[in-house]
GROMACS .gro file of C-alpha atoms in nm:
model
  455
    1UNK     CA    1   6.016  -2.842   2.196
    2UNK     CA    2   6.036  -2.536   2.421
    3UNK     CA    3   6.080  -2.310   2.120
    4UNK     CA    4   5.784  -2.474   1.952
    5UNK     CA    5   5.576  -2.410   2.266
    6UNK     CA    6   5.686  -2.046   2.268
    7UNK     CA    7   5.576  -2.013   1.907
    8UNK     CA    8   5.230  -2.145   1.987
    9UNK     CA    9   5.195  -1.918   2.290
   10UNK     CA   10   5.301  -1.613   2.085
   11UNK     CA   11   5.048  -1.689   1.814
   12UNK     CA   12   4.779  -1.737   2.076
   13UNK     CA   13   4.858  -1.401   2.233
   14UNK     CA   14   4.822  -1.226   1.900
   15UNK     CA   15   4.499  -1.414   1.833
   16UNK     CA   16   4.339  -1.280   2.151
   17UNK     CA   17   4.400  -0.911   2.072
   18UNK     CA   18   4.094  -0.688   2.080
   19UNK     CA   19   3.887  -0.669   1.762
   20UNK     CA   20   3.690  -0.363   1.866
   21UNK     CA   21   3.841  -0.083   1.657
   22UNK     CA   22   3.568   0.119   1.478
   23UNK     CA   23   3.543   0.083   1.102
   24UNK     CA   24   3.747   0.323   0.896
   25UNK     CA   25   3.920   0.490   1.188
   26UNK     CA   26   4.173   0.647   0.951
   27UNK     CA   27   4.257   1.011   0.964
   28UNK     CA   28   4.024   1.236   0.772
   29UNK     CA   29   3.660   1.329   0.784
   30UNK     CA   30   3.458   1.084   0.995
   31UNK     CA   31   3.105   1.072   0.861
   32UNK     CA   32   2.815   0.963   1.081
   33UNK     CA   33   2.505   0.797   0.940
   34UNK     CA   34   2.295   1.092   1.054
   35UNK     CA   35   2.516   1.336   0.862
   36UNK     CA   36   2.520   1.109   0.558
   37UNK     CA   37   2.140   1.097   0.554
   38UNK     CA   38   2.115   1.476   0.579
   39UNK     CA   39   2.365   1.526   0.297
   40UNK     CA   40   2.191   1.272   0.076
   41UNK     CA   41   1.855   1.442   0.140
   42UNK     CA   42   1.996   1.749  -0.037
   43UNK     CA   43   2.116   1.549  -0.336
   44UNK     CA   44   2.012   1.593  -0.701
   45UNK     CA   45   1.733   1.334  -0.694
   46UNK     CA   46   1.562   1.506  -0.401
   47UNK     CA   47   1.614   1.851  -0.554
   48UNK     CA   48   1.458   1.730  -0.877
   49UNK     CA   49   1.154   1.608  -0.685
   50UNK     CA   50   1.135   1.945  -0.504
   51UNK     CA   51   1.141   2.123  -0.841
   52UNK     CA   52   0.841   1.912  -0.945
   53UNK     CA   53   0.649   2.059  -0.650
   54UNK     CA   54   0.723   2.413  -0.771
   55UNK     CA   55   0.623   2.315  -1.123
   56UNK     CA   56   0.291   2.175  -0.999
   57UNK     CA   57   0.229   2.498  -0.805
   58UNK     CA   58   0.293   2.701  -1.121
   59UNK     CA   59   0.048   2.486  -1.316
   60UNK     CA   60  -0.208   2.538  -1.041
   61UNK     CA   61  -0.171   2.915  -1.073
   62UNK     CA   62  -0.195   2.879  -1.449
   63UNK     CA   63  -0.525   2.690  -1.417
   64UNK     CA   64  -0.670   2.950  -1.181
   65UNK     CA   65  -0.589   3.235  -1.424
   66UNK     CA   66  -0.900   3.152  -1.629
   67UNK     CA   67  -1.118   3.287  -1.346
   68UNK     CA   68  -0.934   3.617  -1.323
   69UNK     CA   69  -0.994   3.934  -1.523
   70UNK     CA   70  -0.826   3.933  -1.863
   71UNK     CA   71  -0.709   4.279  -1.972
   72UNK     CA   72  -0.583   4.343  -2.326
   73UNK     CA   73  -0.446   4.670  -2.462
   74UNK     CA   74  -0.409   4.729  -2.835
   75UNK     CA   75  -0.247   5.035  -2.993
   76UNK     CA   76  -0.147   5.098  -3.354
   77UNK     CA   77  -0.040   5.389  -3.569
   78UNK     CA   78  -0.106   5.378  -3.946
   79UNK     CA   79   0.017   5.623  -4.203
   80UNK     CA   80  -0.077   5.632  -4.575
   81UNK     CA   81   0.176   5.823  -4.786
   82UNK     CA   82  -0.085   5.884  -5.058
   83UNK     CA   83  -0.440   5.774  -5.096
   84UNK     CA   84  -0.575   5.635  -5.425
   85UNK     CA   85  -0.823   5.929  -5.438
   86UNK     CA   86  -1.147   5.926  -5.638
   87UNK     CA   87  -1.214   5.932  -6.012
   88UNK     CA   88  -1.510   6.128  -6.161
   89UNK     CA   89  -1.607   5.960  -6.484
   90UNK     CA   90  -1.608   6.163  -6.803
   91UNK     CA   91  -1.931   6.362  -6.853
   92UNK     CA   92  -2.065   6.311  -6.497
   93UNK     CA   93  -2.034   6.678  -6.416
   94UNK     CA   94  -2.011   6.797  -6.772
   95UNK     CA   95  -1.638   6.732  -6.768
   96UNK     CA   96  -1.502   6.628  -7.104
   97UNK     CA   97  -1.243   6.396  -6.952
   98UNK     CA   98  -1.220   6.179  -6.642
   99UNK     CA   99  -1.115   6.381  -6.338
  100UNK     CA  100  -0.904   6.241  -6.056
  101UNK     CA  101  -0.959   6.387  -5.707
  102UNK     CA  102  -0.667   6.326  -5.473
  103UNK     CA  103  -0.774   6.222  -5.116
  104UNK     CA  104  -0.447   6.338  -4.966
  105UNK     CA  105  -0.229   6.178  -4.699
  106UNK     CA  106  -0.398   5.997  -4.411
  107UNK     CA  107  -0.267   5.936  -4.054
  108UNK     CA  108  -0.475   5.712  -3.823
  109UNK     CA  109  -0.389   5.637  -3.457
  110UNK     CA  110  -0.598   5.385  -3.267
  111UNK     CA  111  -0.591   5.268  -2.903
  112UNK     CA  112  -0.829   5.018  -2.746
  113UNK     CA  113  -0.861   4.829  -2.420
  114UNK     CA  114  -1.071   4.521  -2.362
  115UNK     CA  115  -1.165   4.345  -2.038
  116UNK     CA  116  -1.287   3.986  -2.030
  117UNK     CA  117  -1.428   3.790  -1.737
  118UNK     CA  118  -1.525   3.427  -1.753
  119UNK     CA  119  -1.870   3.381  -1.602
  120UNK     CA  120  -1.933   3.012  -1.660
  121UNK     CA  121  -1.760   2.733  -1.853
  122UNK     CA  122  -1.958   2.421  -1.757
  123UNK     CA  123  -1.707   2.314  -1.490
  124UNK     CA  124  -1.395   2.310  -1.708
  125UNK     CA  125  -1.192   2.549  -1.491
  126UNK     CA  126  -1.320   2.385  -1.173
  127UNK     CA  127  -1.193   2.047  -1.288
  128UNK     CA  128  -0.862   2.190  -1.402
  129UNK     CA  129  -0.810   2.351  -1.062
  130UNK     CA  130  -0.893   2.026  -0.888
  131UNK     CA  131  -0.651   1.840  -1.114
  132UNK     CA  132  -0.377   2.092  -1.049
  133UNK     CA  133  -0.430   2.072  -0.673
  134UNK     CA  134  -0.414   1.692  -0.682
  135UNK     CA  135  -0.101   1.707  -0.897
  136UNK     CA  136   0.063   1.936  -0.642
  137UNK     CA  137  -0.023   1.695  -0.360
  138UNK     CA  138   0.115   1.410  -0.570
  139UNK     CA  139   0.438   1.602  -0.623
  140UNK     CA  140   0.475   1.656  -0.249
  141UNK     CA  141   0.415   1.287  -0.182
  142UNK     CA  142   0.661   1.185  -0.451
  143UNK     CA  143   0.920   1.419  -0.298
  144UNK     CA  144   0.890   1.235   0.031
  145UNK     CA  145   0.901   0.899  -0.147
  146UNK     CA  146   1.224   0.999  -0.322
  147UNK     CA  147   1.369   1.107   0.012
  148UNK     CA  148   1.281   0.767   0.158
  149UNK     CA  149   1.441   0.582  -0.133
  150UNK     CA  150   1.756   0.794  -0.105
  151UNK     CA  151   1.768   0.727   0.269
  152UNK     CA  152   1.749   0.353   0.208
  153UNK     CA  153   2.026   0.367  -0.051
  154UNK     CA  154   2.242   0.574   0.183
  155UNK     CA  155   2.180   0.330   0.468
  156UNK     CA  156   2.290   0.035   0.256
  157UNK     CA  157   2.599   0.218   0.129
  158UNK     CA  158   2.692   0.323   0.482
  159UNK     CA  159   2.645  -0.033   0.608
  160UNK     CA  160   2.866  -0.162   0.327
  161UNK     CA  161   3.141   0.082   0.431
  162UNK     CA  162   3.113  -0.029   0.794
  163UNK     CA  163   3.115  -0.401   0.727
  164UNK     CA  164   3.399  -0.385   0.473
  165UNK     CA  165   3.599  -0.172   0.716
  166UNK     CA  166   3.546  -0.430   0.988
  167UNK     CA  167   3.644  -0.707   0.748
  168UNK     CA  168   3.966  -0.520   0.676
  169UNK     CA  169   4.041  -0.524   1.048
  170UNK     CA  170   3.971  -0.897   1.066
  171UNK     CA  171   4.186  -0.963   0.761
  172UNK     CA  172   4.474  -0.753   0.899
  173UNK     CA  173   4.468  -0.941   1.227
  174UNK     CA  174   4.458  -1.272   1.041
  175UNK     CA  175   4.763  -1.167   0.835
  176UNK     CA  176   4.948  -1.067   1.153
  177UNK     CA  177   4.868  -1.401   1.314
  178UNK     CA  178   4.982  -1.600   1.012
  179UNK     CA  179   5.300  -1.392   0.986
  180UNK     CA  180   5.380  -1.464   1.350
  181UNK     CA  181   5.303  -1.831   1.299
  182UNK     CA  182   5.522  -1.844   0.987
  183UNK     CA  183   5.811  -1.682   1.174
  184UNK     CA  184   5.784  -1.938   1.452
  185UNK     CA  185   5.753  -2.233   1.215
  186UNK     CA  186   6.047  -2.106   1.010
  187UNK     CA  187   6.260  -2.091   1.324
  188UNK     CA  188   6.158  -2.443   1.420
  189UNK     CA  189   6.229  -2.573   1.071
  190UNK     CA  190   6.573  -2.410   1.083
  191UNK     CA  191   6.638  -2.600   1.406
  192UNK     CA  192   6.509  -2.916   1.238
  193UNK     CA  193   6.226  -2.941   1.488
  194UNK     CA  194   5.959  -2.930   1.214
  195UNK     CA  195   5.961  -3.053   0.853
  196UNK     CA  196   5.985  -2.810   0.559
  197UNK     CA  197   5.627  -2.902   0.459
  198UNK     CA  198   5.498  -2.723   0.771
  199UNK     CA  199   5.675  -2.402   0.665
  200UNK     CA  200   5.530  -2.422   0.314
  201UNK     CA  201   5.181  -2.477   0.449
  202UNK     CA  202   5.216  -2.181   0.688
  203UNK     CA  203   5.337  -1.960   0.400
  204UNK     CA  204   5.045  -2.066   0.180
  205UNK     CA  205   4.801  -1.980   0.459
  206UNK     CA  206   4.966  -1.638   0.500
  207UNK     CA  207   4.935  -1.559   0.128
  208UNK     CA  208   4.570  -1.666   0.130
  209UNK     CA  209   4.509  -1.426   0.423
  210UNK     CA  210   4.679  -1.146   0.229
  211UNK     CA  211   4.454  -1.208  -0.071
  212UNK     CA  212   4.149  -1.175   0.155
  213UNK     CA  213   4.288  -0.847   0.286
  214UNK     CA  214   4.332  -0.717  -0.069
  215UNK     CA  215   3.975  -0.818  -0.154
  216UNK     CA  216   3.841  -0.650   0.161
  217UNK     CA  217   4.022  -0.324   0.076
  218UNK     CA  218   3.886  -0.328  -0.278
  219UNK     CA  219   3.530  -0.380  -0.155
  220UNK     CA  220   3.580  -0.104   0.101
  221UNK     CA  221   3.696   0.140  -0.168
  222UNK     CA  222   3.388   0.062  -0.379
  223UNK     CA  223   3.159   0.110  -0.079
  224UNK     CA  224   3.322   0.448  -0.004
  225UNK     CA  225   3.272   0.556  -0.365
  226UNK     CA  226   2.903   0.469  -0.349
  227UNK     CA  227   2.860   0.660  -0.022
  228UNK     CA  228   3.044   0.961  -0.165
  229UNK     CA  229   2.811   0.959  -0.467
  230UNK     CA  230   2.505   0.973  -0.242
  231UNK     CA  231   2.644   1.218   0.017
  232UNK     CA  232   2.814   1.444  -0.237
  233UNK     CA  233   3.126   1.495  -0.022
  234UNK     CA  234   3.460   1.309   0.000
  235UNK     CA  235   3.449   1.038   0.266
  236UNK     CA  236   3.755   0.867   0.410
  237UNK     CA  237   3.610   0.729   0.734
  238UNK     CA  238   3.274   0.659   0.894
  239UNK     CA  239   3.158   0.625   1.251
  240UNK     CA  240   3.034   0.288   1.377
  241UNK     CA  241   2.685   0.191   1.266
  242UNK     CA  242   2.428   0.344   1.506
  243UNK     CA  243   2.179   0.105   1.650
  244UNK     CA  244   1.802   0.165   1.632
  245UNK     CA  245   1.568   0.167   1.927
  246UNK     CA  246   1.411  -0.170   2.006
  247UNK     CA  247   1.067  -0.038   2.106
  248UNK     CA  248   0.900  -0.192   1.797
  249UNK     CA  249   1.094  -0.520   1.803
  250UNK     CA  250   0.789  -0.721   1.910
  251UNK     CA  251   0.554  -0.608   1.632
  252UNK     CA  252   0.419  -0.867   1.391
  253UNK     CA  253   0.475  -0.862   1.016
  254UNK     CA  254   0.111  -0.765   0.954
  255UNK     CA  255   0.149  -0.466   1.187
  256UNK     CA  256   0.457  -0.349   0.997
  257UNK     CA  257   0.271  -0.392   0.666
  258UNK     CA  258  -0.029  -0.193   0.790
  259UNK     CA  259   0.206   0.081   0.905
  260UNK     CA  260   0.378   0.088   0.566
  261UNK     CA  261   0.051   0.106   0.372
  262UNK     CA  262  -0.049   0.402   0.584
  263UNK     CA  263   0.282   0.590   0.570
  264UNK     CA  264   0.444   0.517   0.234
  265UNK     CA  265   0.415   0.827   0.020
  266UNK     CA  266   0.437   0.640  -0.312
  267UNK     CA  267   0.079   0.530  -0.254
  268UNK     CA  268  -0.034   0.884  -0.177
  269UNK     CA  269   0.140   1.013  -0.490
  270UNK     CA  270  -0.032   0.757  -0.712
  271UNK     CA  271  -0.371   0.817  -0.551
  272UNK     CA  272  -0.341   1.191  -0.612
  273UNK     CA  273  -0.220   1.134  -0.966
  274UNK     CA  274  -0.517   0.912  -1.044
  275UNK     CA  275  -0.755   1.177  -0.907
  276UNK     CA  276  -0.579   1.450  -1.106
  277UNK     CA  277  -0.607   1.256  -1.431
  278UNK     CA  278  -0.976   1.192  -1.375
  279UNK     CA  279  -1.035   1.563  -1.313
  280UNK     CA  280  -0.839   1.657  -1.626
  281UNK     CA  281  -1.042   1.409  -1.829
  282UNK     CA  282  -1.361   1.574  -1.703
  283UNK     CA  283  -1.218   1.914  -1.794
  284UNK     CA  284  -1.143   1.788  -2.144
  285UNK     CA  285  -1.504   1.676  -2.183
  286UNK     CA  286  -1.614   2.026  -2.076
  287UNK     CA  287  -1.437   2.168  -2.383
  288UNK     CA  288  -1.743   2.058  -2.581
  289UNK     CA  289  -1.978   2.256  -2.359
  290UNK     CA  290  -2.079   2.625  -2.388
  291UNK     CA  291  -1.894   2.901  -2.207
  292UNK     CA  292  -2.029   3.241  -2.098
  293UNK     CA  293  -1.794   3.541  -2.108
  294UNK     CA  294  -1.849   3.908  -2.020
  295UNK     CA  295  -1.660   4.153  -2.242
  296UNK     CA  296  -1.620   4.529  -2.202
  297UNK     CA  297  -1.408   4.756  -2.419
  298UNK     CA  298  -1.318   5.117  -2.497
  299UNK     CA  299  -1.156   5.262  -2.810
  300UNK     CA  300  -1.004   5.594  -2.913
  301UNK     CA  301  -0.946   5.675  -3.282
  302UNK     CA  302  -0.771   5.982  -3.424
  303UNK     CA  303  -0.875   5.997  -3.790
  304UNK     CA  304  -0.997   6.302  -3.982
  305UNK     CA  305  -1.223   6.082  -4.194
  306UNK     CA  306  -1.428   5.949  -3.902
  307UNK     CA  307  -1.688   6.130  -3.697
  308UNK     CA  308  -1.692   5.909  -3.388
  309UNK     CA  309  -1.357   5.930  -3.214
  310UNK     CA  310  -1.442   5.753  -2.884
  311UNK     CA  311  -1.633   5.429  -2.868
  312UNK     CA  312  -1.726   5.184  -2.591
  313UNK     CA  313  -1.893   4.845  -2.584
  314UNK     CA  314  -2.026   4.596  -2.331
  315UNK     CA  315  -2.136   4.245  -2.422
  316UNK     CA  316  -2.207   3.905  -2.276
  317UNK     CA  317  -2.100   3.637  -2.520
  318UNK     CA  318  -2.210   3.275  -2.524
  319UNK     CA  319  -1.954   3.058  -2.698
  320UNK     CA  320  -2.075   2.720  -2.819
  321UNK     CA  321  -1.820   2.481  -2.973
  322UNK     CA  322  -1.997   2.303  -3.256
  323UNK     CA  323  -1.728   2.092  -3.417
  324UNK     CA  324  -1.369   2.028  -3.306
  325UNK     CA  325  -1.291   1.721  -3.510
  326UNK     CA  326  -1.318   1.493  -3.205
  327UNK     CA  327  -1.029   1.662  -3.022
  328UNK     CA  328  -1.208   1.700  -2.687
  329UNK     CA  329  -1.341   1.344  -2.689
  330UNK     CA  330  -1.009   1.188  -2.779
  331UNK     CA  331  -0.827   1.396  -2.518
  332UNK     CA  332  -1.077   1.292  -2.251
  333UNK     CA  333  -1.040   0.925  -2.353
  334UNK     CA  334  -0.661   0.951  -2.335
  335UNK     CA  335  -0.670   1.098  -1.985
  336UNK     CA  336  -0.921   0.838  -1.869
  337UNK     CA  337  -0.687   0.563  -1.988
  338UNK     CA  338  -0.398   0.725  -1.802
  339UNK     CA  339  -0.613   0.740  -1.488
  340UNK     CA  340  -0.690   0.368  -1.514
  341UNK     CA  341  -0.320   0.297  -1.563
  342UNK     CA  342  -0.240   0.499  -1.251
  343UNK     CA  343  -0.499   0.298  -1.057
  344UNK     CA  344  -0.340  -0.027  -1.173
  345UNK     CA  345   0.003   0.106  -1.082
  346UNK     CA  346  -0.131   0.197  -0.739
  347UNK     CA  347  -0.239  -0.162  -0.676
  348UNK     CA  348   0.094  -0.289  -0.808
  349UNK     CA  349   0.289  -0.065  -0.571
  350UNK     CA  350   0.063  -0.162  -0.281
  351UNK     CA  351   0.141  -0.529  -0.342
  352UNK     CA  352   0.511  -0.456  -0.381
  353UNK     CA  353   0.516  -0.269  -0.049
  354UNK     CA  354   0.355  -0.567   0.123
  355UNK     CA  355   0.622  -0.794  -0.020
  356UNK     CA  356   0.908  -0.554   0.063
  357UNK     CA  357   0.801  -0.513   0.425
  358UNK     CA  358   0.742  -0.885   0.473
  359UNK     CA  359   1.086  -0.957   0.325
  360UNK     CA  360   1.244  -0.694   0.551
  361UNK     CA  361   1.070  -0.842   0.854
  362UNK     CA  362   1.203  -1.184   0.756
  363UNK     CA  363   1.551  -1.036   0.710
  364UNK     CA  364   1.547  -0.896   1.065
  365UNK     CA  365   1.446  -1.230   1.215
  366UNK     CA  366   1.702  -1.417   1.004
  367UNK     CA  367   1.976  -1.165   1.085
  368UNK     CA  368   1.910  -1.200   1.457
  369UNK     CA  369   1.930  -1.580   1.432
  370UNK     CA  370   2.235  -1.552   1.209
  371UNK     CA  371   2.413  -1.339   1.468
  372UNK     CA  372   2.334  -1.584   1.746
  373UNK     CA  373   2.459  -1.872   1.532
  374UNK     CA  374   2.772  -1.679   1.435
  375UNK     CA  375   2.854  -1.607   1.798
  376UNK     CA  376   2.805  -1.970   1.888
  377UNK     CA  377   3.021  -2.068   1.593
  378UNK     CA  378   3.292  -1.823   1.698
  379UNK     CA  379   3.294  -1.962   2.051
  380UNK     CA  380   3.321  -2.316   1.916
  381UNK     CA  381   3.593  -2.218   1.667
  382UNK     CA  382   3.799  -2.044   1.935
  383UNK     CA  383   3.773  -2.347   2.160
  384UNK     CA  384   3.864  -2.577   1.871
  385UNK     CA  385   4.167  -2.360   1.798
  386UNK     CA  386   4.272  -2.371   2.161
  387UNK     CA  387   4.247  -2.750   2.164
  388UNK     CA  388   4.426  -2.775   1.829
  389UNK     CA  389   4.718  -2.578   1.965
  390UNK     CA  390   4.738  -2.797   2.270
  391UNK     CA  391   4.726  -3.112   2.057
  392UNK     CA  392   4.978  -2.972   1.812
  393UNK     CA  393   5.206  -2.898   2.104
  394UNK     CA  394   5.186  -3.267   2.197
  395UNK     CA  395   5.244  -3.371   1.832
  396UNK     CA  396   4.897  -3.528   1.816
  397UNK     CA  397   4.788  -3.340   1.500
  398UNK     CA  398   4.964  -3.212   1.189
  399UNK     CA  399   5.048  -2.853   1.099
  400UNK     CA  400   4.776  -2.867   0.832
  401UNK     CA  401   4.512  -2.941   1.093
  402UNK     CA  402   4.632  -2.650   1.306
  403UNK     CA  403   4.615  -2.415   1.006
  404UNK     CA  404   4.263  -2.536   0.932
  405UNK     CA  405   4.164  -2.454   1.290
  406UNK     CA  406   4.321  -2.107   1.251
  407UNK     CA  407   4.125  -2.052   0.928
  408UNK     CA  408   3.801  -2.163   1.093
  409UNK     CA  409   3.857  -1.916   1.378
  410UNK     CA  410   3.920  -1.627   1.135
  411UNK     CA  411   3.612  -1.715   0.932
  412UNK     CA  412   3.406  -1.728   1.253
  413UNK     CA  413   3.516  -1.374   1.340
  414UNK     CA  414   3.422  -1.257   0.991
  415UNK     CA  415   3.080  -1.414   1.030
  416UNK     CA  416   3.016  -1.233   1.359
  417UNK     CA  417   3.126  -0.896   1.215
  418UNK     CA  418   2.903  -0.934   0.911
  419UNK     CA  419   2.605  -1.070   1.105
  420UNK     CA  420   2.620  -0.785   1.355
  421UNK     CA  421   2.612  -0.516   1.085
  422UNK     CA  422   2.350  -0.706   0.885
  423UNK     CA  423   2.118  -0.710   1.186
  424UNK     CA  424   2.144  -0.335   1.240
  425UNK     CA  425   2.101  -0.268   0.869
  426UNK     CA  426   1.797  -0.496   0.850
  427UNK     CA  427   1.635  -0.323   1.148
  428UNK     CA  428   1.686   0.024   0.999
  429UNK     CA  429   1.576  -0.095   0.655
  430UNK     CA  430   1.252  -0.231   0.801
  431UNK     CA  431   1.184   0.104   0.967
  432UNK     CA  432   1.253   0.281   0.638
  433UNK     CA  433   1.032   0.049   0.430
  434UNK     CA  434   0.752   0.095   0.683
  435UNK     CA  435   0.765   0.469   0.615
  436UNK     CA  436   0.948   0.564   0.934
  437UNK     CA  437   1.197   0.845   0.985
  438UNK     CA  438   1.553   0.714   0.980
  439UNK     CA  439   1.695   1.044   1.104
  440UNK     CA  440   1.483   1.011   1.417
  441UNK     CA  441   1.605   0.654   1.460
  442UNK     CA  442   1.975   0.742   1.429
  443UNK     CA  443   1.961   1.085   1.590
  444UNK     CA  444   2.165   0.958   1.885
  445UNK     CA  445   2.470   0.752   1.797
  446UNK     CA  446   2.487   0.425   1.993
  447UNK     CA  447   2.744   0.151   1.966
  448UNK     CA  448   2.576  -0.117   2.174
  449UNK     CA  449   2.227  -0.258   2.191
  450UNK     CA  450   2.049  -0.577   2.283
  451UNK     CA  451   2.243  -0.870   2.145
  452UNK     CA  452   2.508  -0.676   1.956
  453UNK     CA  453   2.798  -0.637   2.198
  454UNK     CA  454   3.086  -0.863   2.093
  455UNK     CA  455   3.405  -0.716   2.234
   0.00000   0.00000   0.00000
């Protein structure tokens, strides 16, 4: 009985070891959430969105070119090896036969320059410039929206690495506890103090704990791969999850939604896109209207057959499109339809943002309650395990009941680890979905905050 008591005490001592080791504290590069967010912000998706801004700027310059002077230079050199000449019909000059007069070789060199300036085009260029400016603003807003989406994905991947790393720690400690318990039970069975069934049950519990450890390592490897994809660098370890400030913890869901509708750049991008399409549609309609152009030109000709070598011209031309086969009208109708579609998409995204923020607000409240319940459950499970060990020591319960109490205690620890990380992730996700700056939130790494200290 003394050896059985020693076994229980040894298992209890292992059970009470600290669980506070940071996730992924292996050797190698330790990545913080702040660094991960900065690396992800330079990823391919964000660079593609930045390229769209440059493209919109180029299109804006292209639209403005219509108002600038247009200068065209034309030069050509023509050489005739032999001219057809002239034929004097028979008898015209008393000649008895037709006479051919050879014109000789001819070399003509011509150079001309022409300057055009658009004076008025019924608002076409004005609308194109407005559309291009709106498109550039939309590209900037979309760039920020892509950054926000990448930040949210990086946050979730980072949280997955942290929680799976913590679960590995829990699983390792559970395996160590079950190994110690199996060793003690095996010794007691060898001394015929316990039946063989107790040893088999302890071994089965140990193997089940090892399976959970294998699963936790697999999930951790997948989470690391996802984080590496977003950060673009190899990652072997991460720092503990930083905790956000609690200054906005008391805000209502409607306040968070109002903040999101004001800050989220997806809405700005769609608003600018709708305006740009409307302006382009108006520009397409202007293709059917007259345009006034000033033209000035100068020409130099070197040709022995011409008297006037230098010529100049100045004109104001009024161009009136009479018939284009319905091209301008159909193009304007197409753009108007696209503008209406963008307006509908804008309302769709606005509703989705409301739902996302409300869901995130609910997640924060639920995560906070879940953490409180998990802590209470862990306290109860630890007390139940303590009582089970005392009762097992007095032969009041079976080995199976003790193993069940051990399993409940391990599961309670897992619940606390997951609930703690889920609360932090939910708080940061709510800030992100409301259009906030995650880098500002995680600029200073913290490891404790209100209601999250568990060691």
